[in-house]
JSON list of C-alpha atoms in Angstrom, two decimals:
[
{"chain": "A", "resi": 302, "resn": "MET", "atom": "CA", "xyz": [121.16, 104.38, 75.55]},
{"chain": "A", "resi": 303, "resn": "GLY", "atom": "CA", "xyz": [120.31, 102.91, 79.08]},
{"chain": "A", "resi": 304, "resn": "TYR", "atom": "CA", "xyz": [120.78, 104.41, 82.48]},
{"chain": "A", "resi": 305, "resn": "ILE", "atom": "CA", "xyz": [123.01, 106.02, 84.57]},
{"chain": "A", "resi": 306, "resn": "LYS", "atom": "CA", "xyz": [123.97, 103.20, 87.32]},
{"chain": "A", "resi": 307, "resn": "SER", "atom": "CA", "xyz": [126.17, 103.11, 90.15]},
{"chain": "A", "resi": 308, "resn": "ALA", "atom": "CA", "xyz": [129.17, 100.80, 89.76]},
{"chain": "A", "resi": 309, "resn": "ALA", "atom": "CA", "xyz": [128.92, 100.15, 93.40]},
{"chain": "A", "resi": 310, "resn": "LEU", "atom": "CA", "xyz": [125.73, 98.26, 92.77]},
{"chain": "A", "resi": 311, "resn": "GLU", "atom": "CA", "xyz": [125.97, 96.35, 89.96]},
{"chain": "A", "resi": 312, "resn": "GLU", "atom": "CA", "xyz": [127.43, 93.10, 91.23]},
{"chain": "A", "resi": 313, "resn": "THR", "atom": "CA", "xyz": [125.20, 92.37, 93.83]},
{"chain": "A", "resi": 314, "resn": "GLY", "atom": "CA", "xyz": [122.23, 95.11, 93.88]},
{"chain": "A", "resi": 315, "resn": "TYR", "atom": "CA", "xyz": [123.33, 96.75, 96.98]},
{"chain": "A", "resi": 316, "resn": "VAL", "atom": "CA", "xyz": [126.06, 98.53, 99.43]},
{"chain": "A", "resi": 317, "resn": "VAL", "atom": "CA", "xyz": [126.13, 99.00, 103.13]},
{"chain": "A", "resi": 318, "resn": "LEU", "atom": "CA", "xyz": [127.62, 102.20, 104.41]},
{"chain": "A", "resi": 319, "resn": "ASP", "atom": "CA", "xyz": [129.51, 102.82, 108.01]},
{"chain": "A", "resi": 320, "resn": "ARG", "atom": "CA", "xyz": [127.01, 102.57, 110.67]},
{"chain": "A", "resi": 321, "resn": "TYR", "atom": "CA", "xyz": [125.52, 106.49, 111.28]},
{"chain": "A", "resi": 322, "resn": "ASN", "atom": "CA", "xyz": [127.19, 107.00, 115.08]},
{"chain": "A", "resi": 323, "resn": "LYS", "atom": "CA", "xyz": [124.98, 110.42, 116.19]},
{"chain": "A", "resi": 324, "resn": "GLU", "atom": "CA", "xyz": [122.11, 110.41, 118.66]},
{"chain": "A", "resi": 325, "resn": "ILE", "atom": "CA", "xyz": [118.92, 111.63, 116.84]},
{"chain": "A", "resi": 326, "resn": "ASP", "atom": "CA", "xyz": [115.86, 112.60, 118.89]},
{"chain": "A", "resi": 327, "resn": "PRO", "atom": "CA", "xyz": [113.23, 109.95, 118.66]},
{"chain": "A", "resi": 328, "resn": "LYS", "atom": "CA", "xyz": [110.67, 112.81, 118.13]},
{"chain": "A", "resi": 329, "resn": "GLU", "atom": "CA", "xyz": [111.94, 113.02, 114.45]},
{"chain": "A", "resi": 330, "resn": "TRP", "atom": "CA", "xyz": [109.93, 109.96, 113.79]},
{"chain": "A", "resi": 331, "resn": "LEU", "atom": "CA", "xyz": [107.45, 109.65, 116.52]},
{"chain": "A", "resi": 332, "resn": "ASP", "atom": "CA", "xyz": [105.98, 113.33, 116.32]},
{"chain": "A", "resi": 333, "resn": "VAL", "atom": "CA", "xyz": [105.87, 112.94, 112.50]},
{"chain": "A", "resi": 334, "resn": "GLU", "atom": "CA", "xyz": [102.04, 112.35, 110.82]},
{"chain": "A", "resi": 335, "resn": "TYR", "atom": "CA", "xyz": [101.71, 108.90, 109.44]},
{"chain": "A", "resi": 336, "resn": "VAL", "atom": "CA", "xyz": [99.51, 107.51, 106.84]},
{"chain": "A", "resi": 337, "resn": "ASP", "atom": "CA", "xyz": [98.42, 104.07, 106.46]},
{"chain": "A", "resi": 338, "resn": "TRP", "atom": "CA", "xyz": [100.10, 102.51, 103.82]},
{"chain": "A", "resi": 339, "resn": "LYS", "atom": "CA", "xyz": [100.55, 98.96, 103.08]},
{"chain": "A", "resi": 340, "resn": "SER", "atom": "CA", "xyz": [103.97, 97.31, 101.93]},
{"chain": "A", "resi": 341, "resn": "SER", "atom": "CA", "xyz": [105.48, 94.27, 103.11]},
{"chain": "A", "resi": 342, "resn": "GLY", "atom": "CA", "xyz": [103.70, 93.86, 106.52]},
{"chain": "A", "resi": 343, "resn": "ASP", "atom": "CA", "xyz": [101.71, 95.89, 108.64]},
{"chain": "A", "resi": 344, "resn": "THR", "atom": "CA", "xyz": [103.07, 99.18, 107.97]},
{"chain": "A", "resi": 345, "resn": "ARG", "atom": "CA", "xyz": [102.30, 103.00, 108.26]},
{"chain": "A", "resi": 346, "resn": "PHE", "atom": "CA", "xyz": [104.42, 105.68, 106.58]},
{"chain": "A", "resi": 347, "resn": "ALA", "atom": "CA", "xyz": [105.19, 109.15, 107.43]},
{"chain": "A", "resi": 348, "resn": "PRO", "atom": "CA", "xyz": [106.08, 111.01, 104.22]},
{"chain": "A", "resi": 349, "resn": "LEU", "atom": "CA", "xyz": [108.80, 113.97, 104.40]},
{"chain": "A", "resi": 350, "resn": "ALA", "atom": "CA", "xyz": [108.64, 114.62, 100.36]},
{"chain": "A", "resi": 351, "resn": "SER", "atom": "CA", "xyz": [106.04, 113.48, 98.17]},
{"chain": "A", "resi": 352, "resn": "ALA", "atom": "CA", "xyz": [104.98, 114.49, 94.41]},
{"chain": "A", "resi": 353, "resn": "LYS", "atom": "CA", "xyz": [103.34, 117.52, 95.35]},
{"chain": "A", "resi": 354, "resn": "GLY", "atom": "CA", "xyz": [104.39, 118.47, 99.05]},
{"chain": "A", "resi": 355, "resn": "GLU", "atom": "CA", "xyz": [101.40, 116.81, 100.48]},
{"chain": "A", "resi": 356, "resn": "ILE", "atom": "CA", "xyz": [100.90, 114.08, 103.21]},
{"chain": "A", "resi": 357, "resn": "GLU", "atom": "CA", "xyz": [100.36, 111.02, 101.00]},
{"chain": "A", "resi": 358, "resn": "CYS", "atom": "CA", "xyz": [102.78, 108.10, 99.34]},
{"chain": "A", "resi": 359, "resn": "ASN", "atom": "CA", "xyz": [101.26, 107.65, 96.26]},
{"chain": "A", "resi": 360, "resn": "GLY", "atom": "CA", "xyz": [103.85, 106.87, 93.31]},
{"chain": "A", "resi": 361, "resn": "PHE", "atom": "CA", "xyz": [104.53, 109.92, 91.31]},
{"chain": "A", "resi": 362, "resn": "TRP", "atom": "CA", "xyz": [102.87, 108.60, 88.15]},
{"chain": "A", "resi": 363, "resn": "ASN", "atom": "CA", "xyz": [99.72, 108.54, 89.77]},
{"chain": "A", "resi": 364, "resn": "HIS", "atom": "CA", "xyz": [99.44, 112.24, 89.84]},
{"chain": "A", "resi": 365, "resn": "LYS", "atom": "CA", "xyz": [98.75, 114.72, 87.15]},
{"chain": "A", "resi": 366, "resn": "PRO", "atom": "CA", "xyz": [100.73, 115.09, 85.11]},
{"chain": "A", "resi": 367, "resn": "PRO", "atom": "CA", "xyz": [102.32, 111.90, 85.89]},
{"chain": "A", "resi": 368, "resn": "ARG", "atom": "CA", "xyz": [106.12, 111.72, 86.52]},
{"chain": "A", "resi": 369, "resn": "THR", "atom": "CA", "xyz": [109.05, 109.35, 87.57]},
{"chain": "A", "resi": 370, "resn": "ASP", "atom": "CA", "xyz": [110.16, 108.81, 90.90]},
{"chain": "A", "resi": 371, "resn": "LYS", "atom": "CA", "xyz": [112.34, 112.16, 91.04]},
{"chain": "A", "resi": 372, "resn": "ASP", "atom": "CA", "xyz": [112.25, 115.73, 91.95]},
{"chain": "A", "resi": 373, "resn": "GLY", "atom": "CA", "xyz": [110.01, 115.30, 95.17]},
{"chain": "A", "resi": 374, "resn": "VAL", "atom": "CA", "xyz": [108.68, 118.26, 97.22]},
{"chain": "A", "resi": 375, "resn": "TRP", "atom": "CA", "xyz": [109.68, 118.40, 101.03]},
{"chain": "A", "resi": 376, "resn": "ILE", "atom": "CA", "xyz": [106.78, 118.88, 103.01]},
{"chain": "A", "resi": 377, "resn": "ASP", "atom": "CA", "xyz": [106.89, 121.81, 105.72]},
{"chain": "A", "resi": 378, "resn": "SER", "atom": "CA", "xyz": [105.13, 120.45, 108.45]},
{"chain": "A", "resi": 379, "resn": "GLN", "atom": "CA", "xyz": [107.24, 117.66, 108.55]},
{"chain": "A", "resi": 380, "resn": "ILE", "atom": "CA", "xyz": [110.41, 118.52, 107.88]},
{"chain": "A", "resi": 381, "resn": "ALA", "atom": "CA", "xyz": [110.19, 121.14, 111.01]},
{"chain": "A", "resi": 382, "resn": "ILE", "atom": "CA", "xyz": [109.77, 118.37, 112.95]},
{"chain": "A", "resi": 383, "resn": "ALA", "atom": "CA", "xyz": [112.28, 115.94, 111.27]},
{"chain": "A", "resi": 384, "resn": "PRO", "atom": "CA", "xyz": [115.69, 118.48, 110.34]},
{"chain": "A", "resi": 385, "resn": "THR", "atom": "CA", "xyz": [118.13, 115.58, 110.88]},
{"chain": "A", "resi": 386, "resn": "LEU", "atom": "CA", "xyz": [116.39, 113.00, 109.18]},
{"chain": "A", "resi": 387, "resn": "THR", "atom": "CA", "xyz": [116.00, 115.70, 106.20]},
{"chain": "A", "resi": 388, "resn": "ALA", "atom": "CA", "xyz": [119.32, 116.60, 106.26]},
{"chain": "A", "resi": 389, "resn": "ARG", "atom": "CA", "xyz": [120.45, 113.08, 105.96]},
{"chain": "A", "resi": 390, "resn": "ALA", "atom": "CA", "xyz": [118.19, 112.70, 103.03]},
{"chain": "A", "resi": 391, "resn": "GLN", "atom": "CA", "xyz": [119.86, 115.51, 101.19]},
{"chain": "A", "resi": 392, "resn": "GLU", "atom": "CA", "xyz": [123.20, 114.89, 102.34]},
{"chain": "A", "resi": 393, "resn": "PRO", "atom": "CA", "xyz": [124.35, 112.99, 99.09]},
{"chain": "A", "resi": 394, "resn": "GLY", "atom": "CA", "xyz": [123.13, 115.93, 96.76]},
{"chain": "A", "resi": 395, "resn": "ALA", "atom": "CA", "xyz": [121.41, 113.57, 94.38]},
{"chain": "A", "resi": 396, "resn": "ASN", "atom": "CA", "xyz": [118.26, 113.78, 93.25]},
{"chain": "A", "resi": 397, "resn": "VAL", "atom": "CA", "xyz": [115.49, 112.98, 95.70]},
{"chain": "A", "resi": 398, "resn": "GLY", "atom": "CA", "xyz": [111.70, 111.58, 94.73]},
{"chain": "A", "resi": 399, "resn": "ARG", "atom": "CA", "xyz": [109.88, 109.88, 97.92]},
{"chain": "A", "resi": 400, "resn": "CYS", "atom": "CA", "xyz": [111.19, 110.19, 101.32]},
{"chain": "A", "resi": 401, "resn": "ARG", "atom": "CA", "xyz": [109.53, 108.21, 103.87]},
{"chain": "A", "resi": 402, "resn": "ILE", "atom": "CA", "xyz": [109.70, 107.08, 107.33]},
{"chain": "A", "resi": 403, "resn": "ILE", "atom": "CA", "xyz": [108.28, 103.40, 107.62]},
{"chain": "A", "resi": 404, "resn": "GLU", "atom": "CA", "xyz": [106.74, 102.02, 110.74]},
{"chain": "A", "resi": 405, "resn": "LEU", "atom": "CA", "xyz": [106.71, 98.39, 110.66]},
{"chain": "A", "resi": 406, "resn": "GLN", "atom": "CA", "xyz": [105.21, 96.26, 113.28]},
{"chain": "A", "resi": 407, "resn": "PRO", "atom": "CA", "xyz": [107.02, 93.16, 114.49]},
{"chain": "A", "resi": 408, "resn": "ASN", "atom": "CA", "xyz": [106.56, 90.06, 112.28]},
{"chain": "A", "resi": 409, "resn": "THR", "atom": "CA", "xyz": [108.52, 86.52, 111.60]},
{"chain": "A", "resi": 410, "resn": "TYR", "atom": "CA", "xyz": [111.08, 85.30, 109.30]},
{"chain": "A", "resi": 411, "resn": "ALA", "atom": "CA", "xyz": [108.45, 83.43, 107.33]},
{"chain": "A", "resi": 412, "resn": "ASP", "atom": "CA", "xyz": [106.12, 86.65, 107.19]},
{"chain": "A", "resi": 413, "resn": "CYS", "atom": "CA", "xyz": [109.30, 88.62, 105.81]},
{"chain": "A", "resi": 414, "resn": "LEU", "atom": "CA", "xyz": [109.81, 85.95, 102.94]},
{"chain": "A", "resi": 415, "resn": "TYR", "atom": "CA", "xyz": [105.96, 85.81, 101.91]},
{"chain": "A", "resi": 416, "resn": "ASN", "atom": "CA", "xyz": [106.27, 89.72, 101.72]},
{"chain": "A", "resi": 417, "resn": "LEU", "atom": "CA", "xyz": [109.46, 89.99, 99.72]},
{"chain": "A", "resi": 418, "resn": "HIS", "atom": "CA", "xyz": [108.82, 92.33, 97.08]},
{"chain": "A", "resi": 419, "resn": "GLN", "atom": "CA", "xyz": [110.39, 94.24, 94.13]},
{"chain": "A", "resi": 420, "resn": "ASP", "atom": "CA", "xyz": [109.61, 98.10, 94.02]},
{"chain": "A", "resi": 421, "resn": "ASP", "atom": "CA", "xyz": [108.48, 100.32, 91.05]},
{"chain": "A", "resi": 422, "resn": "ASN", "atom": "CA", "xyz": [111.33, 103.01, 91.09]},
{"chain": "A", "resi": 423, "resn": "ASN", "atom": "CA", "xyz": [111.69, 103.90, 87.36]},
{"chain": "A", "resi": 424, "resn": "ARG", "atom": "CA", "xyz": [108.30, 104.00, 85.89]},
{"chain": "A", "resi": 425, "resn": "LEU", "atom": "CA", "xyz": [108.27, 106.89, 83.15]},
{"chain": "A", "resi": 426, "resn": "ASN", "atom": "CA", "xyz": [112.02, 107.54, 83.85]},
{"chain": "A", "resi": 427, "resn": "PRO", "atom": "CA", "xyz": [113.48, 108.82, 80.85]},
{"chain": "A", "resi": 428, "resn": "ASP", "atom": "CA", "xyz": [116.07, 106.72, 78.90]},
{"chain": "A", "resi": 429, "resn": "GLY", "atom": "CA", "xyz": [119.69, 108.29, 79.49]},
{"chain": "A", "resi": 430, "resn": "THR", "atom": "CA", "xyz": [119.05, 109.33, 82.97]},
{"chain": "A", "resi": 431, "resn": "GLY", "atom": "CA", "xyz": [119.93, 107.96, 86.60]},
{"chain": "A", "resi": 432, "resn": "TRP", "atom": "CA", "xyz": [118.26, 104.85, 88.06]},
{"chain": "A", "resi": 433, "resn": "VAL", "atom": "CA", "xyz": [116.48, 105.46, 90.90]},
{"chain": "A", "resi": 434, "resn": "VAL", "atom": "CA", "xyz": [117.64, 103.05, 93.78]},
{"chain": "A", "resi": 435, "resn": "ARG", "atom": "CA", "xyz": [116.81, 103.42, 97.63]},
{"chain": "A", "resi": 436, "resn": "GLY", "atom": "CA", "xyz": [118.37, 104.26, 100.73]},
{"chain": "A", "resi": 437, "resn": "PHE", "atom": "CA", "xyz": [117.51, 102.61, 104.03]},
{"chain": "A", "resi": 438, "resn": "PHE", "atom": "CA", "xyz": [118.89, 104.46, 107.45]},
{"chain": "A", "resi": 439, "resn": "ASN", "atom": "CA", "xyz": [117.44, 102.16, 110.52]},
{"chain": "A", "resi": 440, "resn": "LEU", "atom": "CA", "xyz": [116.21, 104.31, 113.14]},
{"chain": "A", "resi": 441, "resn": "THR", "atom": "CA", "xyz": [115.57, 101.90, 116.17]},
{"chain": "A", "resi": 442, "resn": "ASP", "atom": "CA", "xyz": [117.92, 99.49, 117.79]},
{"chain": "A", "resi": 443, "resn": "ASP", "atom": "CA", "xyz": [116.19, 96.31, 116.21]},
{"chain": "A", "resi": 444, "resn": "THR", "atom": "CA", "xyz": [119.17, 94.07, 116.98]},
{"chain": "A", "resi": 445, "resn": "THR", "atom": "CA", "xyz": [117.44, 90.84, 116.49]},
{"chain": "A", "resi": 446, "resn": "SER", "atom": "CA", "xyz": [116.09, 92.10, 113.48]},
{"chain": "A", "resi": 447, "resn": "TYR", "atom": "CA", "xyz": [117.51, 91.90, 109.65]},
{"chain": "A", "resi": 448, "resn": "PHE", "atom": "CA", "xyz": [116.90, 92.89, 105.93]},
{"chain": "A", "resi": 449, "resn": "VAL", "atom": "CA", "xyz": [116.60, 90.14, 103.40]},
{"chain": "A", "resi": 450, "resn": "LEU", "atom": "CA", "xyz": [117.39, 90.30, 99.71]},
{"chain": "A", "resi": 451, "resn": "ARG", "atom": "CA", "xyz": [116.83, 88.02, 96.96]},
{"chain": "A", "resi": 452, "resn": "GLU", "atom": "CA", "xyz": [117.67, 87.99, 93.50]},
{"chain": "A", "resi": 453, "resn": "ASN", "atom": "CA", "xyz": [114.74, 85.35, 93.02]},
{"chain": "A", "resi": 454, "resn": "ARG", "atom": "CA", "xyz": [111.80, 85.65, 95.32]},
{"chain": "A", "resi": 455, "resn": "THR", "atom": "CA", "xyz": [111.80, 82.02, 96.07]},
{"chain": "A", "resi": 456, "resn": "ASP", "atom": "CA", "xyz": [115.28, 80.85, 95.64]},
{"chain": "A", "resi": 457, "resn": "PRO", "atom": "CA", "xyz": [117.04, 80.76, 99.47]},
{"chain": "A", "resi": 458, "resn": "SER", "atom": "CA", "xyz": [120.60, 79.97, 97.82]},
{"chain": "A", "resi": 459, "resn": "GLU", "atom": "CA", "xyz": [120.37, 83.76, 96.70]},
{"chain": "A", "resi": 460, "resn": "GLU", "atom": "CA", "xyz": [119.90, 85.20, 100.17]},
{"chain": "A", "resi": 461, "resn": "THR", "atom": "CA", "xyz": [121.77, 88.07, 101.76]},
{"chain": "A", "resi": 462, "resn": "ARG", "atom": "CA", "xyz": [120.23, 89.41, 105.37]},
{"chain": "A", "resi": 463, "resn": "ILE", "atom": "CA", "xyz": [121.88, 92.20, 106.57]},
{"chain": "A", "resi": 464, "resn": "ALA", "atom": "CA", "xyz": [121.77, 93.30, 110.34]},
{"chain": "A", "resi": 465, "resn": "LEU", "atom": "CA", "xyz": [119.67, 96.47, 111.58]},
{"chain": "A", "resi": 466, "resn": "PRO", "atom": "CA", "xyz": [121.19, 97.92, 114.63]},
{"chain": "A", "resi": 467, "resn": "ALA", "atom": "CA", "xyz": [120.31, 101.63, 115.30]},
{"chain": "A", "resi": 468, "resn": "GLY", "atom": "CA", "xyz": [122.60, 103.52, 112.48]},
{"chain": "A", "resi": 469, "resn": "ALA", "atom": "CA", "xyz": [122.58, 100.59, 110.04]},
{"chain": "A", "resi": 470, "resn": "GLN", "atom": "CA", "xyz": [122.56, 102.39, 106.34]},
{"chain": "A", "resi": 471, "resn": "LEU", "atom": "CA", "xyz": [122.55, 100.69, 103.14]},
{"chain": "A", "resi": 472, "resn": "ILE", "atom": "CA", "xyz": [121.57, 101.35, 99.30]},
{"chain": "A", "resi": 473, "resn": "VAL", "atom": "CA", "xyz": [119.53, 98.77, 97.45]},
{"chain": "A", "resi": 474, "resn": "ASP", "atom": "CA", "xyz": [118.59, 98.62, 93.99]},
{"chain": "A", "resi": 475, "resn": "THR", "atom": "CA", "xyz": [114.87, 97.62, 95.13]},
{"chain": "A", "resi": 476, "resn": "GLN", "atom": "CA", "xyz": [113.70, 97.21, 91.61]},
{"chain": "A", "resi": 477, "resn": "ARG", "atom": "CA", "xyz": [116.13, 94.53, 90.96]},
{"chain": "A", "resi": 478, "resn": "LEU", "atom": "CA", "xyz": [116.00, 92.73, 94.22]},
{"chain": "A", "resi": 479, "resn": "TRP", "atom": "CA", "xyz": [113.38, 91.23, 96.45]},
{"chain": "A", "resi": 480, "resn": "HIS", "atom": "CA", "xyz": [113.50, 92.66, 99.75]},
{"chain": "A", "resi": 481, "resn": "ALA", "atom": "CA", "xyz": [111.62, 92.86, 103.23]},
{"chain": "A", "resi": 482, "resn": "ALA", "atom": "CA", "xyz": [112.47, 92.85, 106.75]},
{"chain": "A", "resi": 483, "resn": "ALA", "atom": "CA", "xyz": [111.81, 90.39, 109.47]},
{"chain": "A", "resi": 484, "resn": "HIS", "atom": "CA", "xyz": [111.40, 92.15, 112.45]},
{"chain": "A", "resi": 485, "resn": "TYR", "atom": "CA", "xyz": [111.11, 90.44, 116.09]},
{"chain": "A", "resi": 486, "resn": "GLY", "atom": "CA", "xyz": [110.56, 92.33, 119.12]},
{"chain": "A", "resi": 487, "resn": "THR", "atom": "CA", "xyz": [107.28, 94.00, 120.94]},
{"chain": "A", "resi": 488, "resn": "GLU", "atom": "CA", "xyz": [107.79, 97.58, 119.55]},
{"chain": "A", "resi": 489, "resn": "PRO", "atom": "CA", "xyz": [107.77, 99.17, 115.90]},
{"chain": "A", "resi": 490, "resn": "ARG", "atom": "CA", "xyz": [110.96, 99.05, 113.51]},
{"chain": "A", "resi": 491, "resn": "TYR", "atom": "CA", "xyz": [111.50, 102.83, 112.47]},
{"chain": "A", "resi": 492, "resn": "CYS", "atom": "CA", "xyz": [113.52, 103.13, 109.00]},
{"chain": "A", "resi": 493, "resn": "LEU", "atom": "CA", "xyz": [114.02, 106.15, 106.87]},
{"chain": "A", "resi": 494, "resn": "ILE", "atom": "CA", "xyz": [113.64, 105.24, 103.19]},
{"chain": "A", "resi": 495, "resn": "THR", "atom": "CA", "xyz": [114.72, 107.65, 100.38]},
{"chain": "A", "resi": 496, "resn": "SER", "atom": "CA", "xyz": [114.30, 107.55, 96.61]},
{"chain": "A", "resi": 497, "resn": "TRP", "atom": "CA", "xyz": [117.78, 108.75, 95.07]},
{"chain": "A", "resi": 498, "resn": "GLU", "atom": "CA", "xyz": [118.89, 109.00, 91.59]},
{"chain": "A", "resi": 499, "resn": "SER", "atom": "CA", "xyz": [121.96, 107.20, 90.67]},
{"chain": "A", "resi": 500, "resn": "GLY", "atom": "CA", "xyz": [124.92, 109.03, 89.29]},
{"chain": "A", "resi": 501, "resn": "PRO", "atom": "CA", "xyz": [128.09, 110.96, 90.24]},
{"chain": "A", "resi": 502, "resn": "GLU", "atom": "CA", "xyz": [126.67, 112.44, 93.38]},
{"chain": "A", "resi": 503, "resn": "LEU", "atom": "CA", "xyz": [125.46, 109.14, 94.88]},
{"chain": "A", "resi": 504, "resn": "ASP", "atom": "CA", "xyz": [128.68, 107.67, 94.13]},
{"chain": "A", "resi": 505, "resn": "THR", "atom": "CA", "xyz": [130.56, 109.97, 95.89]},
{"chain": "A", "resi": 506, "resn": "TYR", "atom": "CA", "xyz": [128.54, 109.29, 99.06]},
{"chain": "A", "resi": 507, "resn": "ILE", "atom": "CA", "xyz": [128.76, 106.00, 98.24]},
{"chain": "A", "resi": 508, "resn": "ALA", "atom": "CA", "xyz": [132.99, 106.22, 98.56]},
{"chain": "A", "resi": 509, "resn": "LYS", "atom": "CA", "xyz": [132.64, 108.77, 101.38]},
{"chain": "A", "resi": 510, "resn": "TYR", "atom": "CA", "xyz": [130.90, 106.12, 103.33]},
{"chain": "A", "resi": 511, "resn": "ASN", "atom": "CA", "xyz": [133.01, 102.96, 102.33]},
{"chain": "A", "resi": 512, "resn": "GLY", "atom": "CA", "xyz": [130.19, 101.31, 101.03]},
{"chain": "A", "resi": 513, "resn": "VAL", "atom": "CA", "xyz": [130.61, 97.66, 100.47]},
{"chain": "A", "resi": 514, "resn": "ASN", "atom": "CA", "xyz": [128.77, 95.31, 98.07]},
{"chain": "A", "resi": 515, "resn": "LYS", "atom": "CA", "xyz": [129.06, 91.89, 100.09]},
{"chain": "A", "resi": 516, "resn": "VAL", "atom": "CA", "xyz": [128.63, 91.33, 103.87]},
{"chain": "A", "resi": 517, "resn": "ASP", "atom": "CA", "xyz": [128.14, 88.17, 105.88]},
{"chain": "A", "resi": 518, "resn": "SER", "atom": "CA", "xyz": [124.21, 87.54, 106.45]},
{"chain": "A", "resi": 519, "resn": "TYR", "atom": "CA", "xyz": [122.99, 87.79, 109.77]},
{"chain": "A", "resi": 520, "resn": "PRO", "atom": "CA", "xyz": [123.22, 84.71, 111.39]},
{"chain": "A", "resi": 521, "resn": "VAL", "atom": "CA", "xyz": [119.99, 82.60, 111.76]},
{"chain": "A", "resi": 522, "resn": "ASP", "atom": "CA", "xyz": [119.50, 78.77, 112.65]},
{"chain": "A", "resi": 523, "resn": "GLN", "atom": "CA", "xyz": [118.88, 76.64, 109.54]},
{"chain": "A", "resi": 524, "resn": "GLU", "atom": "CA", "xyz": [115.46, 75.06, 111.25]},
{"chain": "A", "resi": 525, "resn": "THR", "atom": "CA", "xyz": [114.02, 78.91, 110.95]},
{"chain": "A", "resi": 526, "resn": "LEU", "atom": "CA", "xyz": [115.75, 78.97, 107.66]},
{"chain": "A", "resi": 527, "resn": "ASP", "atom": "CA", "xyz": [113.84, 76.06, 106.59]},
{"chain": "A", "resi": 528, "resn": "ALA", "atom": "CA", "xyz": [110.43, 76.69, 108.11]},
{"chain": "A", "resi": 529, "resn": "GLY", "atom": "CA", "xyz": [110.52, 80.10, 106.43]},
{"chain": "A", "resi": 530, "resn": "GLN", "atom": "CA", "xyz": [110.71, 78.54, 103.16]},
{"chain": "A", "resi": 531, "resn": "ILE", "atom": "CA", "xyz": [108.20, 75.97, 103.67]},
{"chain": "A", "resi": 532, "resn": "GLU", "atom": "CA", "xyz": [105.79, 78.83, 104.84]},
{"chain": "A", "resi": 533, "resn": "GLN", "atom": "CA", "xyz": [106.63, 81.31, 102.00]},
{"chain": "A", "resi": 534, "resn": "GLU", "atom": "CA", "xyz": [105.78, 78.32, 100.05]},
{"chain": "A", "resi": 535, "resn": "ARG", "atom": "CA", "xyz": [102.71, 77.21, 101.23]},
{"chain": "A", "resi": 536, "resn": "ARG", "atom": "CA", "xyz": [101.46, 80.56, 101.31]},
{"chain": "A", "resi": 537, "resn": "ILE", "atom": "CA", "xyz": [102.16, 81.33, 97.64]},
{"chain": "A", "resi": 538, "resn": "ALA", "atom": "CA", "xyz": [100.54, 78.27, 96.64]},
{"chain": "A", "resi": 539, "resn": "ALA", "atom": "CA", "xyz": [97.83, 78.92, 98.90]},
{"chain": "A", "resi": 540, "resn": "ARG", "atom": "CA", "xyz": [97.21, 82.50, 97.07]},
{"chain": "A", "resi": 541, "resn": "ALA", "atom": "CA", "xyz": [97.32, 80.76, 93.72]},
{"chain": "A", "resi": 542, "resn": "ALA", "atom": "CA", "xyz": [94.44, 78.22, 94.53]},
{"chain": "A", "resi": 543, "resn": "ALA", "atom": "CA", "xyz": [92.09, 80.92, 95.83]},
{"chain": "A", "resi": 544, "resn": "LEU", "atom": "CA", "xyz": [93.04, 83.04, 93.03]},
{"chain": "A", "resi": 545, "resn": "ALA", "atom": "CA", "xyz": [92.37, 80.27, 90.57]},
{"chain": "A", "resi": 546, "resn": "ALA", "atom": "CA", "xyz": [89.08, 79.26, 92.22]},
{"chain": "A", "resi": 547, "resn": "ARG", "atom": "CA", "xyz": [87.67, 82.85, 91.69]},
{"chain": "A", "resi": 548, "resn": "GLY", "atom": "CA", "xyz": [88.96, 82.27, 87.91]},
{"chain": "A", "resi": 549, "resn": "GLN", "atom": "CA", "xyz": [91.95, 84.54, 88.27]},
{"chain": "A", "resi": 550, "resn": "GLN", "atom": "CA", "xyz": [95.54, 84.43, 88.01]},
{"chain": "A", "resi": 551, "resn": "GLU", "atom": "CA", "xyz": [98.66, 85.55, 89.97]},
{"chain": "A", "resi": 552, "resn": "VAL", "atom": "CA", "xyz": [100.30, 88.45, 88.44]},
{"chain": "A", "resi": 553, "resn": "THR", "atom": "CA", "xyz": [103.62, 89.56, 89.99]},
{"chain": "A", "resi": 554, "resn": "VAL", "atom": "CA", "xyz": [103.26, 93.50, 90.43]},
{"chain": "A", "resi": 555, "resn": "MET", "atom": "CA", "xyz": [106.11, 95.35, 91.70]},
{"chain": "A", "resi": 556, "resn": "SER", "atom": "CA", "xyz": [104.98, 97.62, 94.94]},
{"chain": "A", "resi": 557, "resn": "GLU", "atom": "CA", "xyz": [104.70, 101.47, 94.58]},
{"chain": "A", "resi": 558, "resn": "ALA", "atom": "CA", "xyz": [105.54, 101.53, 98.31]}
]
C-alpha cells in the first residue's frame, strides 16, 4: 500500500516556505526548560510536545506502549511560555509528534559535514498512513549560518545549503536526507523543530506559504567546501579505525533526535 507522502517533497526531499515576518519575544525560546540531548553537535532541546507530556526527548517507541512519532502530548508548563511557537507548530492542522526547540552551539562547515545524519521518524508507523517529516522554523537571525542537505552523506555533488535568517522555514524528509547545520558566530542558534504527518493538511500548508523544492545554495567559497569534505572523510576514517581497533564495526544508525 505504501505511505501517504507530500508530492511537493517527492523530487528533492525538502521545501522552503515563505519567510515568517512577525516578531516573536525571545523569551519564548530562552525561558523554556531545556534538557541535554545531543544531535549533530553540541545541543540541548526544549520539548513543547513529547510522548506523554513530560519534559524529555525520547523516541515515542522507547515508551510503553511503544508507538510512532505521532499524537504528541503538549507540555503545559512549556507552551505557557511559548504560545506563539506552539501556534506555529499547530497551524498546519497536521498531526504533531515531537515538537522541540533546539539550541545549537557554534560550529564549522567541517563539523556540520561530520554531523550529517538521518532521522528515525517512521519507526512503527503503520503502512497506509502519513509519512512523518519535520518542519524547521529558525528563530535567531543566523545570517552566516546554513542548513546542509545531502542525499548521500559523503557526496558533495548532491549538497544543498539553505540560509538561516530569522524566520526561515523549511520542511524536510529527514529520514531520506542527511542533514545538519553549519552555525558560525558566538551565540547559540535556536530553531523550532516539529514532526508533522504528511497528508492533505500539510499539503495545504505548503501551498499556502508558497513552498518551493529547489533553491540556490547559500554561497560558500570553494576552499571551505574542499577543506570540509577532506575533514569529513578524515574523521569518518578515524572513527572507523578506532572501532576496528576495538573489534567493532561502524554501523549507520538513524538518529532519534
